[in-house]
Coordinates of C-alpha atoms in Angstrom, one line a residue:
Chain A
X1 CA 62.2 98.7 64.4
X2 CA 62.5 100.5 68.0
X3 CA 66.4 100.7 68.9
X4 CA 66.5 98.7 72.6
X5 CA 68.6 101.2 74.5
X6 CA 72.0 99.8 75.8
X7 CA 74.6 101.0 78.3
X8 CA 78.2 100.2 78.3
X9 CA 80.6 101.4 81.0
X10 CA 84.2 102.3 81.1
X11 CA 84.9 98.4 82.8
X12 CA 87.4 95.4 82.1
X13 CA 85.8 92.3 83.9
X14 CA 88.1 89.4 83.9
X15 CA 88.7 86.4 82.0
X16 CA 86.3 84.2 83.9
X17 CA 83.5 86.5 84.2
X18 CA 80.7 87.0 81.5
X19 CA 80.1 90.3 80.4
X20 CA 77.5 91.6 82.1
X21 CA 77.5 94.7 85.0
X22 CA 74.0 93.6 86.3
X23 CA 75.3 92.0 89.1
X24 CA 76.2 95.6 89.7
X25 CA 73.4 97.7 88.4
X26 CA 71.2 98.1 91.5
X27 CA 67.4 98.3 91.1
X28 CA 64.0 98.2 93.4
X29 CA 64.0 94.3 93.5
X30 CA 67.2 92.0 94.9
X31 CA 69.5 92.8 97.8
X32 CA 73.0 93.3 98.5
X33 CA 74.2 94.3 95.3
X34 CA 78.2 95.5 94.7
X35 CA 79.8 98.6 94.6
X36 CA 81.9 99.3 92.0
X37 CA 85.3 98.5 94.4
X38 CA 87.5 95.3 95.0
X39 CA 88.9 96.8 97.9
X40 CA 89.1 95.1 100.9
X41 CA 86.0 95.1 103.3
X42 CA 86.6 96.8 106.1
X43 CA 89.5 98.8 104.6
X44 CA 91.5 101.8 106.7
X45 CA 90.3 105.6 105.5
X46 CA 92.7 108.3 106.7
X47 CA 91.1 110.9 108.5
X48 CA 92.4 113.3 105.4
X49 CA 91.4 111.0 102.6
X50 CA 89.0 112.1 100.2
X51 CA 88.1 108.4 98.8
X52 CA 84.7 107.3 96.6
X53 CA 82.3 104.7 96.4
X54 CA 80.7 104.5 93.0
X55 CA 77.7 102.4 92.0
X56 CA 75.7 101.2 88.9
X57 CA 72.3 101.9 89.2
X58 CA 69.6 100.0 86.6
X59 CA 66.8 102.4 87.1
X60 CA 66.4 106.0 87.0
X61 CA 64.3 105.8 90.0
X62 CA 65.9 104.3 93.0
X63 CA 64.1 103.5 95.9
X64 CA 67.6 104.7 98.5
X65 CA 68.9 106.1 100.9
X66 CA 72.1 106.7 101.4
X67 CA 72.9 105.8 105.2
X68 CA 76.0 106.1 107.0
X69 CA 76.9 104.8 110.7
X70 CA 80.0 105.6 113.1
X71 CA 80.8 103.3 116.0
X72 CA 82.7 103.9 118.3
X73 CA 86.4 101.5 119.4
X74 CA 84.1 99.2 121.3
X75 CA 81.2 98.7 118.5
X76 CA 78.8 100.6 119.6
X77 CA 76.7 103.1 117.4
X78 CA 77.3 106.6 118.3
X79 CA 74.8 108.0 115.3
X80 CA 74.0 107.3 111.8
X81 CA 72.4 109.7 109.1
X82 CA 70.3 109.3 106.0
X83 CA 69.7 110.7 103.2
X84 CA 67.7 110.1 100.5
X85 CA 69.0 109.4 96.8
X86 CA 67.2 111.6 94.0
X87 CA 68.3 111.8 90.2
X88 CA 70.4 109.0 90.5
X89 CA 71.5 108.1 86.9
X90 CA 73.6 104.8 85.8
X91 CA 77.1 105.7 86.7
X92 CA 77.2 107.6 90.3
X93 CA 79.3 108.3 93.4
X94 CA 79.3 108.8 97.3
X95 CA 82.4 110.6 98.5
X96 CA 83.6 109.1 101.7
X97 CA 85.6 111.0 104.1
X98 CA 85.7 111.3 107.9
X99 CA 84.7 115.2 107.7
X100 CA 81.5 114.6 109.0
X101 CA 82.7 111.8 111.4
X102 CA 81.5 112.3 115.3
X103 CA 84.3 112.3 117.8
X104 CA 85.1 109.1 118.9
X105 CA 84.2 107.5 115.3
X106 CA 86.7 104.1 115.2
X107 CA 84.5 102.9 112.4
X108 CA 82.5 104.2 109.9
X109 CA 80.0 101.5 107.5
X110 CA 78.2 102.9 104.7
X111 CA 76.0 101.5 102.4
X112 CA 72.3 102.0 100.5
X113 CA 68.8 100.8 102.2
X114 CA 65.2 100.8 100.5
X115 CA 63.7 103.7 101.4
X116 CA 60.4 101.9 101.8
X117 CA 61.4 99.0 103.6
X118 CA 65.1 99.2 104.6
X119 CA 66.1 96.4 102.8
X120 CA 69.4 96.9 102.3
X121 CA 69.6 97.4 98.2
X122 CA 74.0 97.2 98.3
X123 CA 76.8 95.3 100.4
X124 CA 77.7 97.4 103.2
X125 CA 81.3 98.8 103.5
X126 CA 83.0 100.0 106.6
X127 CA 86.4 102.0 107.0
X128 CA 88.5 102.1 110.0
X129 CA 89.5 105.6 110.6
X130 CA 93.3 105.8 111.1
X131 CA 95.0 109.2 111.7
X132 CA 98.5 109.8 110.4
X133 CA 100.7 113.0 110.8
X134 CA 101.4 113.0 107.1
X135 CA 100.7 111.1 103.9
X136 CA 100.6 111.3 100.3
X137 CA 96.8 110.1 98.6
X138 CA 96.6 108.4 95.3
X139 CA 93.6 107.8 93.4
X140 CA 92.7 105.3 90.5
X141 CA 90.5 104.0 87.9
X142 CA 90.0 100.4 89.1
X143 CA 88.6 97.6 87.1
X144 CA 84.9 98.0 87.8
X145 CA 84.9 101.8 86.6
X146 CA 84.8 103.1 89.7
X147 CA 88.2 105.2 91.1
X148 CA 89.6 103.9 94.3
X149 CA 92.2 105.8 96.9
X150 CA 94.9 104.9 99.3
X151 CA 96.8 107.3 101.8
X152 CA 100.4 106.3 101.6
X153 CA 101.7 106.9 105.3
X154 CA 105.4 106.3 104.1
X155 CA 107.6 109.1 103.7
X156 CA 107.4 109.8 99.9
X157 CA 110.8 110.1 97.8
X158 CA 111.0 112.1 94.6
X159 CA 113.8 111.9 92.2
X160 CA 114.2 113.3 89.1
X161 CA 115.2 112.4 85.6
X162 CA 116.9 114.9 83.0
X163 CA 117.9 113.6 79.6
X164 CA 119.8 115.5 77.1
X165 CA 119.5 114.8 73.2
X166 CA 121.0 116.5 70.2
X167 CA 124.5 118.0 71.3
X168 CA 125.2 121.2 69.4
X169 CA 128.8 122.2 69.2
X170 CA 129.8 126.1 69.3
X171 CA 132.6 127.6 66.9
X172 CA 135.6 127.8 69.5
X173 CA 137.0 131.3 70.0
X174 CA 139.6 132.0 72.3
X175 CA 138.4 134.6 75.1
X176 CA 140.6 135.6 78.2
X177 CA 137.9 137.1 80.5
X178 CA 135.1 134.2 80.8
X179 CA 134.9 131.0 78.8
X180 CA 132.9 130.9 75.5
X181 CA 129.6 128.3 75.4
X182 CA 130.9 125.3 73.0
X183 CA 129.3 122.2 73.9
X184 CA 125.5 122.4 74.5
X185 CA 122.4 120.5 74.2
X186 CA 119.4 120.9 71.7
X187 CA 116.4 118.8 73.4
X188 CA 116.4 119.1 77.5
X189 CA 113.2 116.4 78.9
X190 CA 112.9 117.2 82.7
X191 CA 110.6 114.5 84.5
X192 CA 110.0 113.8 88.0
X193 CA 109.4 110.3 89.7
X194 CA 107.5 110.1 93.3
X195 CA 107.9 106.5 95.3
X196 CA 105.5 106.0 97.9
X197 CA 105.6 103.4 100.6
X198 CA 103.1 102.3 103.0
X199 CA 103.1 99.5 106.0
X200 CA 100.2 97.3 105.5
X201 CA 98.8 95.3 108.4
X202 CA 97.1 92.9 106.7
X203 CA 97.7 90.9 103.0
X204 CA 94.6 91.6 101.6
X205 CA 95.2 95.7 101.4
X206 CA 99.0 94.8 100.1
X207 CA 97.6 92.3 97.2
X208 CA 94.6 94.7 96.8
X209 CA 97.0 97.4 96.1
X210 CA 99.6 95.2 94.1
X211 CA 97.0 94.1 91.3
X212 CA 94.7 97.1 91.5
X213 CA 96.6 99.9 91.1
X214 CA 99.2 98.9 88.8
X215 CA 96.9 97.8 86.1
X216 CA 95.1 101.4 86.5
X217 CA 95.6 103.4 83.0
X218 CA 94.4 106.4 85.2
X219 CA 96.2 107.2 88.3
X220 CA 96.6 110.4 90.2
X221 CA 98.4 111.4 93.2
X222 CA 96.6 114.3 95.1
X223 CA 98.8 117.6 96.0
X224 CA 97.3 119.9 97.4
X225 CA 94.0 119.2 96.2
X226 CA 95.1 119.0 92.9
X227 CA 95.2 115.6 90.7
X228 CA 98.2 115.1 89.7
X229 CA 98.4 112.0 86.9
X230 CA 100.8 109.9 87.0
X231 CA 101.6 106.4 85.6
X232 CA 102.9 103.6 87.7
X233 CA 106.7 102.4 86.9
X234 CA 107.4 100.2 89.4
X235 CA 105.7 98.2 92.6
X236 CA 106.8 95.9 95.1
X237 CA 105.0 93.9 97.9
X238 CA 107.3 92.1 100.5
X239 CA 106.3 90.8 104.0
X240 CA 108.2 91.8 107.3
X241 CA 109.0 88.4 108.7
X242 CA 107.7 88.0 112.6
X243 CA 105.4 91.0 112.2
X244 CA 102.8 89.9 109.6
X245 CA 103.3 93.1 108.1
X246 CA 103.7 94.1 104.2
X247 CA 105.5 96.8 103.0
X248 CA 104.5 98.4 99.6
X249 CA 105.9 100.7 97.2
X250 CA 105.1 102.3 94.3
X251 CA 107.3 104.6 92.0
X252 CA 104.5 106.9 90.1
X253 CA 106.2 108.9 86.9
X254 CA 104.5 112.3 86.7
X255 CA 102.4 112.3 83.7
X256 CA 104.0 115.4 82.0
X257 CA 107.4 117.1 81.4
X258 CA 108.4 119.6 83.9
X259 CA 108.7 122.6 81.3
X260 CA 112.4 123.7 80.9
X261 CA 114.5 126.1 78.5
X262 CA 115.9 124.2 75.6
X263 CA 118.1 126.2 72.7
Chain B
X1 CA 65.3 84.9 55.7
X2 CA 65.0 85.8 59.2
X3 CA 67.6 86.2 61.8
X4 CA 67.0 85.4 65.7
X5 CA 69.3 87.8 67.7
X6 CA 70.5 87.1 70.9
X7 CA 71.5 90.9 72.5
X8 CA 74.4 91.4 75.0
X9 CA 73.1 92.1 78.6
X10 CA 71.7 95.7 79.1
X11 CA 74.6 96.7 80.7
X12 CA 77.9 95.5 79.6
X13 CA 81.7 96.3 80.4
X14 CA 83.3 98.2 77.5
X15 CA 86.3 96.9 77.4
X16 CA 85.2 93.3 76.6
X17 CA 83.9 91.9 74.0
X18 CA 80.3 92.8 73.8
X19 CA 78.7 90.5 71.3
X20 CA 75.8 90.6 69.1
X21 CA 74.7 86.7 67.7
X22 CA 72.5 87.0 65.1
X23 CA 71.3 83.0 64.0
X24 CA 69.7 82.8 59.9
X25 CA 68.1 80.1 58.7
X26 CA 70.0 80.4 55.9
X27 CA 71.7 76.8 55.6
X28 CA 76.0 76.8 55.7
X29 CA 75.6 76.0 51.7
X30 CA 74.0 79.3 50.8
X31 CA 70.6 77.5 50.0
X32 CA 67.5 78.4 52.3
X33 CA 63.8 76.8 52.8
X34 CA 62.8 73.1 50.9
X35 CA 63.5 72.1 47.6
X36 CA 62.3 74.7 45.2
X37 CA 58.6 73.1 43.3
X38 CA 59.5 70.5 45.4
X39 CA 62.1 68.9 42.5
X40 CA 63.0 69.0 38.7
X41 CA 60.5 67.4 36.5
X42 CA 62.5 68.4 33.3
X43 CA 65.5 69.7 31.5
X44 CA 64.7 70.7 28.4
X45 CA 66.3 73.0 25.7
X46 CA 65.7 77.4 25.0
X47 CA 68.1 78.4 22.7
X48 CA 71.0 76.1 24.0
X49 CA 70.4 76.8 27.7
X50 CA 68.9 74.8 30.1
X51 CA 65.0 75.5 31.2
X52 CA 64.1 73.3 34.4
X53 CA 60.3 72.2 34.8
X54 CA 59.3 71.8 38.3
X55 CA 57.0 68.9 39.7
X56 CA 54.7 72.4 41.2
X57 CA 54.9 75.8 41.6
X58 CA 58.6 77.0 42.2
X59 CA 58.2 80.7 43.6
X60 CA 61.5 81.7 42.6
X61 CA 62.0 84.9 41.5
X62 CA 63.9 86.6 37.8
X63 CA 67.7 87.8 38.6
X64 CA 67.9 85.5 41.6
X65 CA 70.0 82.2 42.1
X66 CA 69.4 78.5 42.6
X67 CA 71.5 75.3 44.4
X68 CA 70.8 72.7 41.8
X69 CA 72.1 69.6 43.9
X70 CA 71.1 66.8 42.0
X71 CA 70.3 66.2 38.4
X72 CA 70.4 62.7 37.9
X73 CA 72.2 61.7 34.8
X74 CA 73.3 65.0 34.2
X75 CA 76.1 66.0 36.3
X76 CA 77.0 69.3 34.7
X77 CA 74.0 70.7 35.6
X78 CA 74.6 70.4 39.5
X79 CA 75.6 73.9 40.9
X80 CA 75.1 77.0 41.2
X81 CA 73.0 79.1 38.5
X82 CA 71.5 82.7 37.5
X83 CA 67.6 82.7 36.8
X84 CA 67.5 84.3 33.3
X85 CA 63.5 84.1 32.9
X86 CA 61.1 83.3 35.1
X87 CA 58.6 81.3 32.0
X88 CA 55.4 80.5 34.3
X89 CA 54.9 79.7 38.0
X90 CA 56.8 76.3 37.3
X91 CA 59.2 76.5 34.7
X92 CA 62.5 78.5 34.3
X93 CA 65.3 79.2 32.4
X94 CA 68.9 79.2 33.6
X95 CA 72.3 80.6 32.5
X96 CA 73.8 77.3 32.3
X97 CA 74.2 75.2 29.1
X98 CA 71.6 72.5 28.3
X99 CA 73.5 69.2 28.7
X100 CA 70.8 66.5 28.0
X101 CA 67.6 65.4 29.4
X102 CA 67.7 64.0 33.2
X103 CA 66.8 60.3 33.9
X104 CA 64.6 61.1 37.2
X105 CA 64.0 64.2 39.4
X106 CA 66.6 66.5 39.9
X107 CA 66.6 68.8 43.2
X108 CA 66.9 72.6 43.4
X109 CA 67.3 74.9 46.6
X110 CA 66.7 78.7 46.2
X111 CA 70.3 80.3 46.5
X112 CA 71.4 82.7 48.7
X113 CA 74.4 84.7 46.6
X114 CA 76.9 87.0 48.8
X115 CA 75.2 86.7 52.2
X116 CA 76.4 89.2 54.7
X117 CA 74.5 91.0 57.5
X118 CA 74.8 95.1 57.8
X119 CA 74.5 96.5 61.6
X120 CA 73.8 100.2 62.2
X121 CA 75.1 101.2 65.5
X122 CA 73.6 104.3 67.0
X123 CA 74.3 106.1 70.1
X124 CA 72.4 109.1 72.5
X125 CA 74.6 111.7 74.0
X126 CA 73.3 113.7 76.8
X127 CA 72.2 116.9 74.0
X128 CA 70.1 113.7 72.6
X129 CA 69.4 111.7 75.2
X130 CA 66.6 109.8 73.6
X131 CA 67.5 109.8 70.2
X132 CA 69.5 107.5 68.1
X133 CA 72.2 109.1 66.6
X134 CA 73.8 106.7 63.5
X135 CA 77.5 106.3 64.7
X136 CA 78.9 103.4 62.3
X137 CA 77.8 100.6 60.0
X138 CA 79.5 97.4 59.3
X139 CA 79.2 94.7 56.8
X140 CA 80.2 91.1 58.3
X141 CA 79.9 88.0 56.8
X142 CA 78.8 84.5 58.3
X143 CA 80.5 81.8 60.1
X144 CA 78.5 78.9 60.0
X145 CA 77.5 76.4 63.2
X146 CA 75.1 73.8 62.9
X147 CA 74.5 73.8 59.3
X148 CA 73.6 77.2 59.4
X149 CA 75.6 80.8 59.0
X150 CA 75.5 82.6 62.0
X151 CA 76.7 86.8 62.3
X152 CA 79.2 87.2 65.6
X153 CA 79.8 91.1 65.6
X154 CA 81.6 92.5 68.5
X155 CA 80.5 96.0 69.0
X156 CA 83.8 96.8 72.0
X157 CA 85.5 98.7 69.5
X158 CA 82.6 101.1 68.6
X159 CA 81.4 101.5 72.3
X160 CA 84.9 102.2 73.4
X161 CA 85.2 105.3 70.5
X162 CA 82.4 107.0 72.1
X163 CA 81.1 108.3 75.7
X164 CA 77.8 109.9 76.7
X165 CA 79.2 113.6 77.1
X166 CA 81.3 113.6 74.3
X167 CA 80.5 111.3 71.7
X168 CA 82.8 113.1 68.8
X169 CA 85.9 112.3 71.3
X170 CA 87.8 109.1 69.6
X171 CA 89.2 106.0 71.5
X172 CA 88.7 107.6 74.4
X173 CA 85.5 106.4 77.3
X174 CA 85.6 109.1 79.7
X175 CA 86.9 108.8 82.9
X176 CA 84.3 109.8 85.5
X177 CA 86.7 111.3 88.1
X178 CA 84.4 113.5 90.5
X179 CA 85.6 116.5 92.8
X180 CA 87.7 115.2 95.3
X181 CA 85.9 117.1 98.7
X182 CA 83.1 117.6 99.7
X183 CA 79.9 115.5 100.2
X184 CA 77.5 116.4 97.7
X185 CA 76.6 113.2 95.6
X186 CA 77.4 113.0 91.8
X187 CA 74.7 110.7 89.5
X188 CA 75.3 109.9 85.9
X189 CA 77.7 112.2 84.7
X190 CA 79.9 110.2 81.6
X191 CA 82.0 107.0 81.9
X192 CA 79.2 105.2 80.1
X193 CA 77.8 104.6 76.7
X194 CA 74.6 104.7 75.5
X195 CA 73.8 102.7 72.3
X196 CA 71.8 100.4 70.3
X197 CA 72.0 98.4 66.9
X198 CA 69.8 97.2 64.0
X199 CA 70.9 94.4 61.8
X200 CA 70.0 93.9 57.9
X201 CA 70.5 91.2 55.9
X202 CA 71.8 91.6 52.5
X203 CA 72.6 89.9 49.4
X204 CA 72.9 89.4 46.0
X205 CA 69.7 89.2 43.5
X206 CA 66.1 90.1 43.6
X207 CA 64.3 90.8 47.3
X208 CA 61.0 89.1 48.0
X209 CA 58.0 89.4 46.7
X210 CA 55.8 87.7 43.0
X211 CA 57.9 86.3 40.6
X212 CA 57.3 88.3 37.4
X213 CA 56.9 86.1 34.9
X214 CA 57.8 86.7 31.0
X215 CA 56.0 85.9 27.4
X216 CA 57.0 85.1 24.3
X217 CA 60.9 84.1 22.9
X218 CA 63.2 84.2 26.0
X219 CA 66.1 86.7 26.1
X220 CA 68.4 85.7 27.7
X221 CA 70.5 87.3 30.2
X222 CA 73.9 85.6 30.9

């Protein structure tokens, strides 16, 4: 009997949802089709962000291209590039960034078109480029299997966390030039905690961020180009009354001890 | 027996349940396909078990089992029973006692004993990309809907011990976290798993095929 080949990816739909991805694998027939985000749509993208779009694809041979357009404050296209999609396989990903952004980009849209016909095969998704003197970036596994980002524009707080376990005891000797060592600890953990804060201007980036990312098993925060993981402790979502803001904040425990002497 | 499997979508999220429904006509009683030589003619006596004569041709085979569900007049007989000899293409003899003669025709149902379906789930790896490598087998045994048993396997937990890079890696489906700069794209790299399945249906007793039939003084097999 021939084995019907089968593809499972690394996703948790929800309770009300069959278990299917087609909706999300994209192929040469049908239009519009998902990427693998729930973010909000258009979403900010900080001019340092490195962020992703991934995407399912249900043939090895995609008919896309890749096309990207910037418009300028008042909505008007200033250019738009395309490139053509070869050796896509079923899980992939765009990197989105503003690094190739024109001056004068306000918005950015991305999304794939037939190459044939320029049908548009997925949604489109647009970022609003936002600039920001400083920020911390944090990226995570979302539900879909695709890893989302954020740029937290708050200033970041970082506290720290020692614990002490098995107290040893020293012999006491009596010395008259420096004290003698006699209470001491076996087992020293070090870890470090990083809160992050952000002001969102709109509810759907707050609630986006208050069920996405705290569910993530896989969250990093980015230092210095490095991934840092991390797991989430600790969120909050509250709304500024008479502003229509939401604040947010996350405390994010580093992954790993920070490596200290013990005895 | 045959079984009509309904497959989970080609592409499915691994950490739901990913089911496999696999329907038999094998009834919720164990007993499959019409009344074996279409009813009892007989009961008569071998060596103080029962031997059943059937109104035509029975097509039941030596070492299997039959659902006797009515033998009118005799009670005792109705149940299950091991074929001890197969005597000609309608007669048998059983490994139950012989209680008396029966006052009209009885009814008997080949029996399915121990009914369980075995699925073989294979996956590819990217060093294999196209051929099935055997990752797990797993007996299951039927629920029953309708009258009939029916196999529900979910395969979550054997897709979710496995990923296409690095299939020996346990419990764990790769993340697929790409380089964070640049703007090279990045196609099909892991996060994903690539399998398939067979399913067998097993059981107790003889598999298809003639019934062998024996000569001369039964010995019987109880």
């Amino acid at each position: 009997m021939a084995i019907t080949i089968r593809h499972s990816t690394n996703a948790a739909l929800q309770y009300n949802q069959i278990n299917s991805m087609a909706p999300y694998a994209m192929l040469n027939t049908g239009t519009n089709f998902p990427f693998l985000t729930e973010a909000p749509n258009p979403r900010t993208l900080n001019r340092d962000e490195q962020s992703f779009l991934y995407f399912l694809s249900g043939t090895a041979s995609l008919d896309a291209v890749l096309t990207k357009k910037y418009y300028d404050r008042q909505g008007e296209l200033i250019s738009e590039t395309g490139v053509t999609l070869t050796g896509v396989g079923i899980h992939n990903s765009i990197p989105i960034n503003s690094s190739v952004a024109p001056d004068g980009t306000f918005k950015m849209c991305v999304s794939l078109e037939r190459e044939s016909s320029l049908i548009p095969v997925s949604e489109t998704r647009c970022y609003i480029l936002s600039e920001s003197c400083r920020g911390t970036q944090v990226v995570w596994l979302n539900k879909l299997g695709g890893y989302e980002s954020f740029y937290f524009t708050g200033f970041e707080v970082e506290t720290k966390t020692v614990s002490r376990e098995t107290d040893i005891k020293y012999p006491e000797s009596t010395h008259y030039l420096s004290p003698d060592r006699v209470y001491a600890s076996r087992e020293i953990k070090s870890g470090k905690t990083i809160s992050l804060f952000n002001r969102c201007s709109n509810r759907e980036i707050a609630e986006w961020l208050k069920f996405d990312l705290i569910d993530s098993p896989d969250v990093y925060v980015i230092i210095d180009n490095l991934y840092i993981p991390v797991n989430v402790v600790n969120t909050s979502v509250s709304s500024v009354p008479y502003v229509n803001n939401y604040d947010v904040s996350f405390s994010l425990k580093y992954a790993f001890d920070i490596n200290v002497q013990t005895r | 027996m045959t079984l009509v499997i309904t497959s989970p979508p080609a592409i499915t999220a691994a950490y739901n349940p990913i089911i496999i429904v696999a329907n038999s006509n094998v009834r919720d009683d164990g007993t499959i396909g019409p009344a074996a030589g279409t009813g009892i003619d007989a009961v008569t006596n071998t060596g103080g078990y029962a031997t059943l004569t059937f109104l035509s041709d029975h097509g039941l085979l030596l070492g299997g089992y039959i659902k006797i569900t009515s033998a009118p007049g005799q009670p005792n007989l109705v149940g299950i029973a091991l074929i001890t000899k197969v005597v000609s293409t309608d007669t048998i003899v059983i490994n139950k006692p012989y209680p008396g003669a029966i006052s009209s025709a009885g009814i008997v149902y080949r029996y399915i004993s121990n009914y369980n379906a075995q699925l073989s789930f294979y996956i590819y790896v990217n060093s294999a990309p196209n051929t099935p490598l055997l990752a797990a087998t797993k007996t299951v045994k039927p629920r029953f809907a309708s009258g009939f048993c029916l196999f529900e396997i979910d395969v979550s937990g054997l897709v979710r011990g496995f990923n296409y890079n690095a299939y020996t890696a346990k419990d764990v489906l790769t993340s697929d976290l790409y380089p964070i700069t640049g703007t090279s794209l990045h196609f099909d790299k892991k996060s994903f798993v690539k399998w398939g399945f067979e399913i067998i249906e097993a059981f107790d007793g003889p598999i298809g095929g003639i019934p062998e039939y024996q000569t001369g003084d039964p010995a019987i097999i109880v």
